[in-house]
mmCIF file of C-alpha atoms (C1' of nucleotides) in Angstrom:
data_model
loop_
_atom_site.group_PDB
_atom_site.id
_atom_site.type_symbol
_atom_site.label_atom_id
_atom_site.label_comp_id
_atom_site.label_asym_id
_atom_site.label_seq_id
_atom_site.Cartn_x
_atom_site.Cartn_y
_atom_site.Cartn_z
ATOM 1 C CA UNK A 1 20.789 -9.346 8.213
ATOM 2 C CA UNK A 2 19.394 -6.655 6.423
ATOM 3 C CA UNK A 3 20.332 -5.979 2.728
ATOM 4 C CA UNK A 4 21.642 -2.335 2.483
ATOM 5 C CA UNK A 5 19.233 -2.462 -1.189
ATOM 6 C CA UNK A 6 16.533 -3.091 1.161
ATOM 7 C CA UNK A 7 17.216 -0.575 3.767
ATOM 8 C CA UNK A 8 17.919 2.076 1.138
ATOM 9 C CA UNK A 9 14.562 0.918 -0.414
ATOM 10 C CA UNK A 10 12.710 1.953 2.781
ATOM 11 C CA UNK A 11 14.493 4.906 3.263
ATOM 12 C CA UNK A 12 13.286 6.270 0.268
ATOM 13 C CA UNK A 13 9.690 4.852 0.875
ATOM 14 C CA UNK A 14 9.726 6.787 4.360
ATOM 15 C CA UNK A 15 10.775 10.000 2.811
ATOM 16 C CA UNK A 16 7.878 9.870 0.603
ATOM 17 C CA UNK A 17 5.695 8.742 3.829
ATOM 18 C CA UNK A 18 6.716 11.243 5.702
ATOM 19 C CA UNK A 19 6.617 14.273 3.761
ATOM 20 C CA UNK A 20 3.385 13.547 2.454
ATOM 21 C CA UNK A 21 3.890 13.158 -1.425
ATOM 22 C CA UNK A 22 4.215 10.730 -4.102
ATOM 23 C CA UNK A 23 7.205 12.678 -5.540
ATOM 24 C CA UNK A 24 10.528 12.796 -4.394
ATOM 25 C CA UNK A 25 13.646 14.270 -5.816
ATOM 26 C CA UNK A 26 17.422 12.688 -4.484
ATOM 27 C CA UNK A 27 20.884 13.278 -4.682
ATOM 28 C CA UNK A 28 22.346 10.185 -6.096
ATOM 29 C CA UNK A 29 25.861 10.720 -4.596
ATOM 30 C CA UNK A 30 24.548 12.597 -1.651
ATOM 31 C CA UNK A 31 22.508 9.096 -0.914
ATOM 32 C CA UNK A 32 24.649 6.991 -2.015
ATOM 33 C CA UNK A 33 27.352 8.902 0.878
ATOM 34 C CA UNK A 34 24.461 9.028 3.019
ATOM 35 C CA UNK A 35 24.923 4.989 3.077
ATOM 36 C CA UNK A 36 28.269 4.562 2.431
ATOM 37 C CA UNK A 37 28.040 2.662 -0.690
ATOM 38 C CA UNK A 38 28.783 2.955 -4.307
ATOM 39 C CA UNK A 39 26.590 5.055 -6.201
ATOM 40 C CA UNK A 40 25.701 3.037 -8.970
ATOM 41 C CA UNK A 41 24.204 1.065 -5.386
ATOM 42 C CA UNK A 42 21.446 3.188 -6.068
ATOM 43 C CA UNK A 43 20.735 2.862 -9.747
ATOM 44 C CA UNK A 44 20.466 -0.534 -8.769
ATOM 45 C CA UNK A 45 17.851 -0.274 -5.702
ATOM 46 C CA UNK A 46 15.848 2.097 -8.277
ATOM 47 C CA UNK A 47 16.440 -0.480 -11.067
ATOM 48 C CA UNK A 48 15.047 -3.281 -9.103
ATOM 49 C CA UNK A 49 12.522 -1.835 -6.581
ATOM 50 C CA UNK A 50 11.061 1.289 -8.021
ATOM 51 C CA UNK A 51 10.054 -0.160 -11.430
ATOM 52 C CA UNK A 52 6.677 0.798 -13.481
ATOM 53 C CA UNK A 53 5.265 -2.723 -12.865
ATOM 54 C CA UNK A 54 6.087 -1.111 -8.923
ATOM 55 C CA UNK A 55 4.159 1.290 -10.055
ATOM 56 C CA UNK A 56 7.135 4.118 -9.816
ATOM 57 C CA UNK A 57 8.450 6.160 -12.323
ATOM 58 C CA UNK A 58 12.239 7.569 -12.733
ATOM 59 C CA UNK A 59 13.243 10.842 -14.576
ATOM 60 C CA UNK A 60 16.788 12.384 -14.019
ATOM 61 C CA UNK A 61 18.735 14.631 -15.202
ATOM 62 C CA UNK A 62 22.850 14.381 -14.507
ATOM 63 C CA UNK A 63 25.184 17.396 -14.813
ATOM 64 C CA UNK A 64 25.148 20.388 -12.027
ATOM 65 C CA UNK A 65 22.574 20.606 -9.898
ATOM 66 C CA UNK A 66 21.825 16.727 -11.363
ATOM 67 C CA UNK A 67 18.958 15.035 -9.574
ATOM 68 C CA UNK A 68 16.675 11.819 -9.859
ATOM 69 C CA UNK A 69 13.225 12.131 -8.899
ATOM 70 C CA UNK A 70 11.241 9.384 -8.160
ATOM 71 C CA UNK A 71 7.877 9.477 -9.180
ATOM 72 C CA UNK A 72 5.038 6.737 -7.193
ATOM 73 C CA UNK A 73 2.211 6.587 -9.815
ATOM 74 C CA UNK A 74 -1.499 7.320 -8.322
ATOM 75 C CA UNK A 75 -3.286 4.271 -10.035
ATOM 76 C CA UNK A 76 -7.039 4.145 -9.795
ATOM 77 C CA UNK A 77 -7.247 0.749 -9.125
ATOM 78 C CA UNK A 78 -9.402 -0.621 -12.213
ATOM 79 C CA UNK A 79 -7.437 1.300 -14.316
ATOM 80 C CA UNK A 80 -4.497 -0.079 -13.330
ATOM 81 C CA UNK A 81 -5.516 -3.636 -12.930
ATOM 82 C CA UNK A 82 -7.134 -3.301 -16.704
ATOM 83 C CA UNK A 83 -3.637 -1.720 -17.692
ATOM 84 C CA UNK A 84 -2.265 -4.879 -16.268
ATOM 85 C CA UNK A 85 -4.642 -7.058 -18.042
ATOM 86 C CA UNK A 86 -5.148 -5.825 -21.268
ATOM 87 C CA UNK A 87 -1.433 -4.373 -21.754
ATOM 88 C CA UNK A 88 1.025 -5.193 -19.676
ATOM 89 C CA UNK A 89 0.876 -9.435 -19.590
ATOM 90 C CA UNK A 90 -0.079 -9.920 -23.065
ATOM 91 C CA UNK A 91 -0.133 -13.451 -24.088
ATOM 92 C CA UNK A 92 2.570 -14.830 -21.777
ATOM 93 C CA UNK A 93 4.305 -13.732 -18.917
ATOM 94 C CA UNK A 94 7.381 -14.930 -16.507
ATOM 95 C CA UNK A 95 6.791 -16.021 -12.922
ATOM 96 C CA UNK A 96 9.342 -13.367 -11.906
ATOM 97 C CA UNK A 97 7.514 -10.623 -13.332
ATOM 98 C CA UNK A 98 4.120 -11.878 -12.518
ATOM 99 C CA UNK A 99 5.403 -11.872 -8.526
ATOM 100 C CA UNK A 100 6.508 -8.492 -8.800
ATOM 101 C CA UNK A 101 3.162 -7.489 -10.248
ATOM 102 C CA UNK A 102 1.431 -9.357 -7.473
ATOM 103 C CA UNK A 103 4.120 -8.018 -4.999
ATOM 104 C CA UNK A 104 3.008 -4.581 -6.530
ATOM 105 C CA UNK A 105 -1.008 -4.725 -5.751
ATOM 106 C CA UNK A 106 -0.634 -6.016 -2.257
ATOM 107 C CA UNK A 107 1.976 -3.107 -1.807
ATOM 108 C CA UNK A 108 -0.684 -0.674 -3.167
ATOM 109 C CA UNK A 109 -3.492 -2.486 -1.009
ATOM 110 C CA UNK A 110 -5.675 -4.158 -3.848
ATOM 111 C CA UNK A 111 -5.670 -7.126 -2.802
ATOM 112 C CA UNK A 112 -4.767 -8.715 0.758
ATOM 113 C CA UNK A 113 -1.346 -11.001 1.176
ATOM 114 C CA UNK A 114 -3.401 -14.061 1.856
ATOM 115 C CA UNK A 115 -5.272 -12.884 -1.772
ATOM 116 C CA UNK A 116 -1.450 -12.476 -3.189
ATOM 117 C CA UNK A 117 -0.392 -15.653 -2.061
ATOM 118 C CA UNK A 118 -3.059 -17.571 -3.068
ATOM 119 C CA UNK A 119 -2.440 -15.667 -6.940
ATOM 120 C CA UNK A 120 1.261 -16.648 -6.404
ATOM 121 C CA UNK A 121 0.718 -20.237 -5.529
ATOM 122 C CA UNK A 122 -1.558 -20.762 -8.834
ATOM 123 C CA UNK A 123 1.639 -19.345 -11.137
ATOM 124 C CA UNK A 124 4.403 -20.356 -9.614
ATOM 125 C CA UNK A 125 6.500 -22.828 -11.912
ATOM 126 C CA UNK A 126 5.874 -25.804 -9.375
ATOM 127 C CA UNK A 127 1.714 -25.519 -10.083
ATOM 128 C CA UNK A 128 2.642 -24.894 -13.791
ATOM 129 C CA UNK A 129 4.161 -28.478 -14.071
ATOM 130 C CA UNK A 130 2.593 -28.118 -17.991
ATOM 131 C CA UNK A 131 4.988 -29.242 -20.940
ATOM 132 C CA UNK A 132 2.614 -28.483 -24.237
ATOM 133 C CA UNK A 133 2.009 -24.227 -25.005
ATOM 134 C CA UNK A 134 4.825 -22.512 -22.865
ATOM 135 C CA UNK A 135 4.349 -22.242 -19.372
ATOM 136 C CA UNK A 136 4.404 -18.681 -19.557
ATOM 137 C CA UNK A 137 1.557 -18.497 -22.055
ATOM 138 C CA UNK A 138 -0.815 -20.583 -19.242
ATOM 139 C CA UNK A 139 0.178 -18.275 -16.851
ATOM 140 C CA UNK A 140 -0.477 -15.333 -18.724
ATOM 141 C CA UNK A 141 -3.945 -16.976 -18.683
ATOM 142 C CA UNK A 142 -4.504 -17.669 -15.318
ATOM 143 C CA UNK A 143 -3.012 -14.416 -14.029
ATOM 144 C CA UNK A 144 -5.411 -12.433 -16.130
ATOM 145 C CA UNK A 145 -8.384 -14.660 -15.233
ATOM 146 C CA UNK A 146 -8.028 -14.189 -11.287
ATOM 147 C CA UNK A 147 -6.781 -10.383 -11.847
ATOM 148 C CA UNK A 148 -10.017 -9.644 -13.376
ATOM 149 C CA UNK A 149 -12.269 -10.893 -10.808
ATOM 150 C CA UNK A 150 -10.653 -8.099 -8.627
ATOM 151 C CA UNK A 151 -12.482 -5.657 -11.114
ATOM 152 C CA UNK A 152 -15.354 -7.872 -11.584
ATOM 153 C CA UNK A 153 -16.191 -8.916 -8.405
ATOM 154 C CA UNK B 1 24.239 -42.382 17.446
ATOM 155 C CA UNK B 2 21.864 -39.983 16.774
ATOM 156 C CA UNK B 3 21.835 -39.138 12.807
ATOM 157 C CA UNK B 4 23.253 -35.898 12.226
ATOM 158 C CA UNK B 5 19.544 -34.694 10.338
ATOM 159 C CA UNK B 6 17.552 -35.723 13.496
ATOM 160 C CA UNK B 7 19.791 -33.546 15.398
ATOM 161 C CA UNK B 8 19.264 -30.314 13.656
ATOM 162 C CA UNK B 9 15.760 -30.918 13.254
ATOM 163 C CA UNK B 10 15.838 -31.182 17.054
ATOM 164 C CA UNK B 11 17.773 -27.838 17.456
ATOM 165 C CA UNK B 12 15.795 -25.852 14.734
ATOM 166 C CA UNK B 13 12.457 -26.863 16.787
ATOM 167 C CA UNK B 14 13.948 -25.686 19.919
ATOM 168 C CA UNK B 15 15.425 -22.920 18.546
ATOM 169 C CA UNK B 16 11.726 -21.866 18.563
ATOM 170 C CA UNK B 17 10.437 -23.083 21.438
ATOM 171 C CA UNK B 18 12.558 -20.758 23.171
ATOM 172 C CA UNK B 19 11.864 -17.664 21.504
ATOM 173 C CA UNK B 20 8.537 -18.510 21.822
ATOM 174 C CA UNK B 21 7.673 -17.550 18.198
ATOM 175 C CA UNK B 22 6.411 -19.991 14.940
ATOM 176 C CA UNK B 23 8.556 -18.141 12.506
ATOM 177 C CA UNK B 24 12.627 -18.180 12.396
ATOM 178 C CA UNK B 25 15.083 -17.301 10.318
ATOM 179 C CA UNK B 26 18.322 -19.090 9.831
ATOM 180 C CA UNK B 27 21.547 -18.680 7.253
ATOM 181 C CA UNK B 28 21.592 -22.036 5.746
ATOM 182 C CA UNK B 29 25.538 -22.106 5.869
ATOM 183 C CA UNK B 30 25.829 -20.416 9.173
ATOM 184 C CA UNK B 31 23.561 -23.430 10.570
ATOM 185 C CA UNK B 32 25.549 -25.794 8.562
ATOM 186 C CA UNK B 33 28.476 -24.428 9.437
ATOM 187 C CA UNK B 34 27.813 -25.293 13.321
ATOM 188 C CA UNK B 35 27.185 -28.873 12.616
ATOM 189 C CA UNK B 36 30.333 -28.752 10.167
ATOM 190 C CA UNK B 37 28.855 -30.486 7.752
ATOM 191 C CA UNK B 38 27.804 -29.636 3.730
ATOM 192 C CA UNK B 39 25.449 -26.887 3.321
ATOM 193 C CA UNK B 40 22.977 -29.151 1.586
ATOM 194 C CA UNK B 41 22.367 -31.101 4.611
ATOM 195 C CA UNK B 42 20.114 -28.231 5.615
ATOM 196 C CA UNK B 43 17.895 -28.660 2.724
ATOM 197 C CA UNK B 44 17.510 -32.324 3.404
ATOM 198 C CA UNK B 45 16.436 -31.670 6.828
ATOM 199 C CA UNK B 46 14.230 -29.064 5.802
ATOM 200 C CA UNK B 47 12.827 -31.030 2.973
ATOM 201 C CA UNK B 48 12.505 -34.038 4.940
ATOM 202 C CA UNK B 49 11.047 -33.180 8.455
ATOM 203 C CA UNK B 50 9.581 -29.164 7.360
ATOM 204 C CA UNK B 51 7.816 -29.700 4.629
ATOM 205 C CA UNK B 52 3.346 -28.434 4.377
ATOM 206 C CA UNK B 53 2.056 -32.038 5.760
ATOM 207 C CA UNK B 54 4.247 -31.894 8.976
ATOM 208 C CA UNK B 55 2.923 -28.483 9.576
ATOM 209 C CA UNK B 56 6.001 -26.618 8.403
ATOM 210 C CA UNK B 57 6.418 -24.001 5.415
ATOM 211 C CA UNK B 58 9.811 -22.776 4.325
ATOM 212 C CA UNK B 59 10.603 -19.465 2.218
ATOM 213 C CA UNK B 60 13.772 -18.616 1.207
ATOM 214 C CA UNK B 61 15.849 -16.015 -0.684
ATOM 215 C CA UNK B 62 19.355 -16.292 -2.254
ATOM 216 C CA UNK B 63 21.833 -13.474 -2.419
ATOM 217 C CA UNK B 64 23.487 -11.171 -0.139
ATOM 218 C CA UNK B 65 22.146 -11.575 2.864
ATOM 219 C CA UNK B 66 19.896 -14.457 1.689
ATOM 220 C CA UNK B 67 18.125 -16.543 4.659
ATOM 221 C CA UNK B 68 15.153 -19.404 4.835
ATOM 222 C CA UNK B 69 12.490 -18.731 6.476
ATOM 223 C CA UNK B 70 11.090 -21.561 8.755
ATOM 224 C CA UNK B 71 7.170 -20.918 9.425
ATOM 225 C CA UNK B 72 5.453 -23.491 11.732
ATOM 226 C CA UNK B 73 1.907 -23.641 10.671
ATOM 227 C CA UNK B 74 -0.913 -23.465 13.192
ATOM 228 C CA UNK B 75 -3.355 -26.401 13.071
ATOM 229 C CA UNK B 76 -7.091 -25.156 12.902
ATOM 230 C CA UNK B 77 -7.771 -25.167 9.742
ATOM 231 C CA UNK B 78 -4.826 -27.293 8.951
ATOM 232 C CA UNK B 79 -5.718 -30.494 9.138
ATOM 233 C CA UNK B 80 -9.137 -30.142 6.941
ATOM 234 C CA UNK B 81 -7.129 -28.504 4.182
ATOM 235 C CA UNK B 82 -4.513 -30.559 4.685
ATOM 236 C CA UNK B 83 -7.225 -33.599 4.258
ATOM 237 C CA UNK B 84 -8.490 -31.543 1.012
ATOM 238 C CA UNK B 85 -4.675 -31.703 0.009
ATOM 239 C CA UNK B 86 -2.991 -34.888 0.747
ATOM 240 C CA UNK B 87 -5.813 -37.283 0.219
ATOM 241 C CA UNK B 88 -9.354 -35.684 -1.298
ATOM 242 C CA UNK B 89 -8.016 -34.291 -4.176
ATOM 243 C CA UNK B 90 -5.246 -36.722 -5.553
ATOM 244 C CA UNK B 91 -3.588 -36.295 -8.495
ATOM 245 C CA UNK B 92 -6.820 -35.145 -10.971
ATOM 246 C CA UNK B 93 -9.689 -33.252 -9.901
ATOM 247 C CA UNK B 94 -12.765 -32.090 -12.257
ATOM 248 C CA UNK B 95 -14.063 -28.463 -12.510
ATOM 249 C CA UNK B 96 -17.055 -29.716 -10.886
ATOM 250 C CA UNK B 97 -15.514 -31.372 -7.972
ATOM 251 C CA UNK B 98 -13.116 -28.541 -7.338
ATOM 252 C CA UNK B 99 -16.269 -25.701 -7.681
ATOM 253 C CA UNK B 100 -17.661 -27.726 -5.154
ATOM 254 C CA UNK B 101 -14.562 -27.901 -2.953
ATOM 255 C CA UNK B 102 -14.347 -23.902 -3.188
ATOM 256 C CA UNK B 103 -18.519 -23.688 -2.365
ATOM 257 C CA UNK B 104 -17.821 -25.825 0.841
ATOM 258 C CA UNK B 105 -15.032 -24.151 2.203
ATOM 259 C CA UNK B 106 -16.307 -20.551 1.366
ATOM 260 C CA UNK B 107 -19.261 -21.576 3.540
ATOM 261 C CA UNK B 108 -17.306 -22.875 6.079
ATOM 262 C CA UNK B 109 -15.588 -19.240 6.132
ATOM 263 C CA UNK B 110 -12.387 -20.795 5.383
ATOM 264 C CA UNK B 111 -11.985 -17.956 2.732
ATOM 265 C CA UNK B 112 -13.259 -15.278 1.730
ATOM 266 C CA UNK B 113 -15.747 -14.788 -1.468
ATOM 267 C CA UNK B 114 -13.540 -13.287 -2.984
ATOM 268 C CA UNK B 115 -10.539 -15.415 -2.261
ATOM 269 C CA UNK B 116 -13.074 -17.868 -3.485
ATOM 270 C CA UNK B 117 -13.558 -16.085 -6.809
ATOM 271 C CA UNK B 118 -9.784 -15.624 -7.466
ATOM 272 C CA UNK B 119 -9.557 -19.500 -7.210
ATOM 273 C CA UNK B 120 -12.257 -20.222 -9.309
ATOM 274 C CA UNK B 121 -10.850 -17.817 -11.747
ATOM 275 C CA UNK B 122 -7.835 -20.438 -11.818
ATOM 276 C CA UNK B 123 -9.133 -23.620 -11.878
ATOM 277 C CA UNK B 124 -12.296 -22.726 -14.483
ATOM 278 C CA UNK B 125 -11.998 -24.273 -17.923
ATOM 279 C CA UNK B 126 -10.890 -21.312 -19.909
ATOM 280 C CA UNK B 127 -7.683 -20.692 -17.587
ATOM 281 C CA UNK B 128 -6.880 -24.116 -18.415
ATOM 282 C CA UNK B 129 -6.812 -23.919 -21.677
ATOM 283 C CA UNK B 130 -3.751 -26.472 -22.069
ATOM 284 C CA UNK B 131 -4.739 -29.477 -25.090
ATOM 285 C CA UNK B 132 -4.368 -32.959 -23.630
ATOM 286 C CA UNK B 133 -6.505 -34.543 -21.843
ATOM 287 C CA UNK B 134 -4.429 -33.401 -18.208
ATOM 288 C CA UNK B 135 -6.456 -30.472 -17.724
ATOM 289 C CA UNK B 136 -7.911 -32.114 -14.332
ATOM 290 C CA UNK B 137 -4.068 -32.928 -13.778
ATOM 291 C CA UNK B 138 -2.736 -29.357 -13.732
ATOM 292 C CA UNK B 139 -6.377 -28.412 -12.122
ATOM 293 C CA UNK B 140 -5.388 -30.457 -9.008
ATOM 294 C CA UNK B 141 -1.737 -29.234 -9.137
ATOM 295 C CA UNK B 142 -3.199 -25.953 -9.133
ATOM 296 C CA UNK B 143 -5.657 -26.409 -6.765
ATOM 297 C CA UNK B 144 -3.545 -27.615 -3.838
ATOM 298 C CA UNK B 145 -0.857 -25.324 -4.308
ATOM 299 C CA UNK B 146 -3.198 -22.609 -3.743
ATOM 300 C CA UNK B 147 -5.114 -24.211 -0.914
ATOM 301 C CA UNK B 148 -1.679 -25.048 0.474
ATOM 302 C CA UNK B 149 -1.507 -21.252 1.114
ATOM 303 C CA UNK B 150 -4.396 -21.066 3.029
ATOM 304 C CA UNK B 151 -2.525 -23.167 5.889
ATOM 305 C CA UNK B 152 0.482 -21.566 5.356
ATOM 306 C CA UNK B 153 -0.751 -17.644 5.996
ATOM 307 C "C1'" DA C 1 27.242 36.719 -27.823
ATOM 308 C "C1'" DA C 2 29.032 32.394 -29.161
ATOM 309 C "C1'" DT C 3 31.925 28.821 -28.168
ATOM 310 C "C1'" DA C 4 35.040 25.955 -25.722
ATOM 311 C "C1'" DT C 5 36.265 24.034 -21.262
ATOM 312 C "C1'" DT C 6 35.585 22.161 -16.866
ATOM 313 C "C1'" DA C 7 33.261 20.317 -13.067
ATOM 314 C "C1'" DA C 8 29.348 18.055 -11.376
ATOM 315 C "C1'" DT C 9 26.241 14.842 -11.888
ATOM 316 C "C1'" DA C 10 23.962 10.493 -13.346
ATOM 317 C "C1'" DG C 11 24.126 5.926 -16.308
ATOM 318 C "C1'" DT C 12 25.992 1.395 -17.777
ATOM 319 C "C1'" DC C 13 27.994 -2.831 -17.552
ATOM 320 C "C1'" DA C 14 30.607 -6.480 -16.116
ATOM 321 C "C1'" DA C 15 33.097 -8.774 -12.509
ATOM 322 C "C1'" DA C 16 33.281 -10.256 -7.841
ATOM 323 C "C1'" DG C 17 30.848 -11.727 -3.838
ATOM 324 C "C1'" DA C 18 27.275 -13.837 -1.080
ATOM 325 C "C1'" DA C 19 23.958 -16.524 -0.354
ATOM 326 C "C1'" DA C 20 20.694 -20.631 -1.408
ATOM 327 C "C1'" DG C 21 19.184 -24.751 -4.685
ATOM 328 C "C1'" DT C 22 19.890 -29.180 -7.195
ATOM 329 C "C1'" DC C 23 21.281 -33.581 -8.059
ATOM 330 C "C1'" DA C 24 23.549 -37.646 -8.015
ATOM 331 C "C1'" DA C 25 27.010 -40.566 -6.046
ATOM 332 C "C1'" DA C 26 28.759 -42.633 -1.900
ATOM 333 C "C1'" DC C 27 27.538 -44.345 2.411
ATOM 334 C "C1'" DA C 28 24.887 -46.219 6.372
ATOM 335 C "C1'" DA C 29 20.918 -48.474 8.666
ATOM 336 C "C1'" DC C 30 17.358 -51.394 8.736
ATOM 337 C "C1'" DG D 1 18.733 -54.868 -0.939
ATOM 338 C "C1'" DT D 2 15.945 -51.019 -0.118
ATOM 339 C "C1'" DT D 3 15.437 -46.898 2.084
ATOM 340 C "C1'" DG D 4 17.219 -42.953 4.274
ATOM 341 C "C1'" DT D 5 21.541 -39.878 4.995
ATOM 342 C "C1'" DT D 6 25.633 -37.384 3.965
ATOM 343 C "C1'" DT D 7 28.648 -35.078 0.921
ATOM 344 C "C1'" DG D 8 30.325 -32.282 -2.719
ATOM 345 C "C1'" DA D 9 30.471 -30.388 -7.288
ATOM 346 C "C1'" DC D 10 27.880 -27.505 -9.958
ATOM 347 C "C1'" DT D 11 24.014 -24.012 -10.771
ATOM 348 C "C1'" DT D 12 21.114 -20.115 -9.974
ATOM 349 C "C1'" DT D 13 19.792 -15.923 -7.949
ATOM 350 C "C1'" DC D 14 20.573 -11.615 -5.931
ATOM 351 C "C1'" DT D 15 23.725 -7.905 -4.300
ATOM 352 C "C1'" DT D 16 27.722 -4.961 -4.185
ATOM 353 C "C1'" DT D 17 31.488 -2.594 -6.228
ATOM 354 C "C1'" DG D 18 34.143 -0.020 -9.426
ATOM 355 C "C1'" DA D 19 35.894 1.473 -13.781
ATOM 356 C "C1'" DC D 20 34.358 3.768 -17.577
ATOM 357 C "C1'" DT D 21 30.864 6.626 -20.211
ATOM 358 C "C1'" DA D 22 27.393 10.279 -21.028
ATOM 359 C "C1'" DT D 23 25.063 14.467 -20.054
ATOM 360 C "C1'" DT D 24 24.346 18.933 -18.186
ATOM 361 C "C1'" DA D 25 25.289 23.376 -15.964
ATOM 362 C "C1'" DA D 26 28.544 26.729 -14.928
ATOM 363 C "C1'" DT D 27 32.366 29.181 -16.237
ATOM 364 C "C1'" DA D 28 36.051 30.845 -18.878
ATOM 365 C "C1'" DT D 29 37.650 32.364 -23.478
ATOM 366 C "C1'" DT D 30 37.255 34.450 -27.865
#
DNA sequence: AATATTAATAGTCAAAGAAAGTCAAACAAC
DNA sequence: GTTGTTTGACTTTCTTTGACTATTAATATT
């Protein structure tokens, strides 16, 4: 059964499609009615799905004529990836962020699911079975070790 | 009397035989809820008779409209990872032994170069930067939960 | 014109709800 | 008596909802 988050989340992804264009301004309340659901529904859909490390960007603007426009960010890839590597992990980094980064570059095409899953399967806590410096500090490591063959290679 | 696990094993399996597909998705406590019995029972089944070496891989998501995915793995390739797995690597592997691994199965165009290079990137020394002498412990952890992905996808 | 008021938006946060996961104790089979 | 099963209490994760807050634009008032 479908999550309405998720459905709402490909709405929005369609729109974008569809017209053409990697900006997109909504109605929160008019969406929100659109679905049926609380508004705040949406703030959380954005909150969780359109993120930077999603590689979207919010701006909005409340009052009359309010408005939240949704923004998908055009990353050259090696810019992005070297963005990723030399500022966004830093020296340690969760396995729930790391997945949405990796959930991220297969969404955007750089590298294949198989290529993802293989990534996810080296971080994941279960591989990480490592007491001694934090888990998340080995992970950083790995991730930015196998990220940087996709700019190397 | 047939144990109650042996019984939904039995109707998961047919379950899809008959719709003729290697991936199915159940509700945990909908499923448990038809054999009446604790919830947890389906993770015993699943962890018990669905688990990589019998050929199964489960995915699962909690939540509002959460589900586990049941993905029944086809067997090419299977059973010479699966080897590589659950009996050549063991418990410790060197960097050496793994490159090797990697060389053998890129030439075997089990993956790709590239795929090749992203586990390399993992398993080198400098990734696996952890003190003790485990290194070739996480390494094999490591290593088979990645390769595990390449019978899984 | 400047300022106050009102209506129209959007944001925040916490509680409730809806799954699935874990673990260990009790139980059964061999 | 050792191994495999069943159960249930507790935990974790993710989603949905709603009450309350904050901001802005439009409008009315001075």
């Amino acid at each position: 059964m479908a999550r309405l988050s998720d459905v709402i989340e490909q709405f929005i992804k369609e729109l974008m499609r569809d017209a053409n264009t990697d900006m997109l301004e909504i109605q929160r309340n008019e969406l929100a009615d659109h679905f049926n659901c609380a508004p705040s529904q949406i703030n959380y859909v954005l909150s969780t799905r359109f993120t930077i490390d999603k590689g979207y960007y919010i701006v909005s603007r409340r009052g009359g004529g309010g408005f939240i426009r949704i923004k998908k960010l055009d990353t050259d890839t090696r810019s992005y990836i070297g963005y990723l590597i030399f500022e966004y992990i830093g020296d340690s980094i969760s396995q729930l962020d790391a997945s949405r980064v990796l959930a991220n570059i297969e969404e955007k095409g750089i590298v294949t699911p198989r290529e993802r899953a293989i990534m996810e399967a080296a971080i994941n806590g279960k591989s990480l079975n490592v007491f001694s410096p934090s888990k998340d500090v080995v992970r950083a490591k790995l991730f930015k070790s196998m990220l940087s063959v996709l700019i190397t290679g």
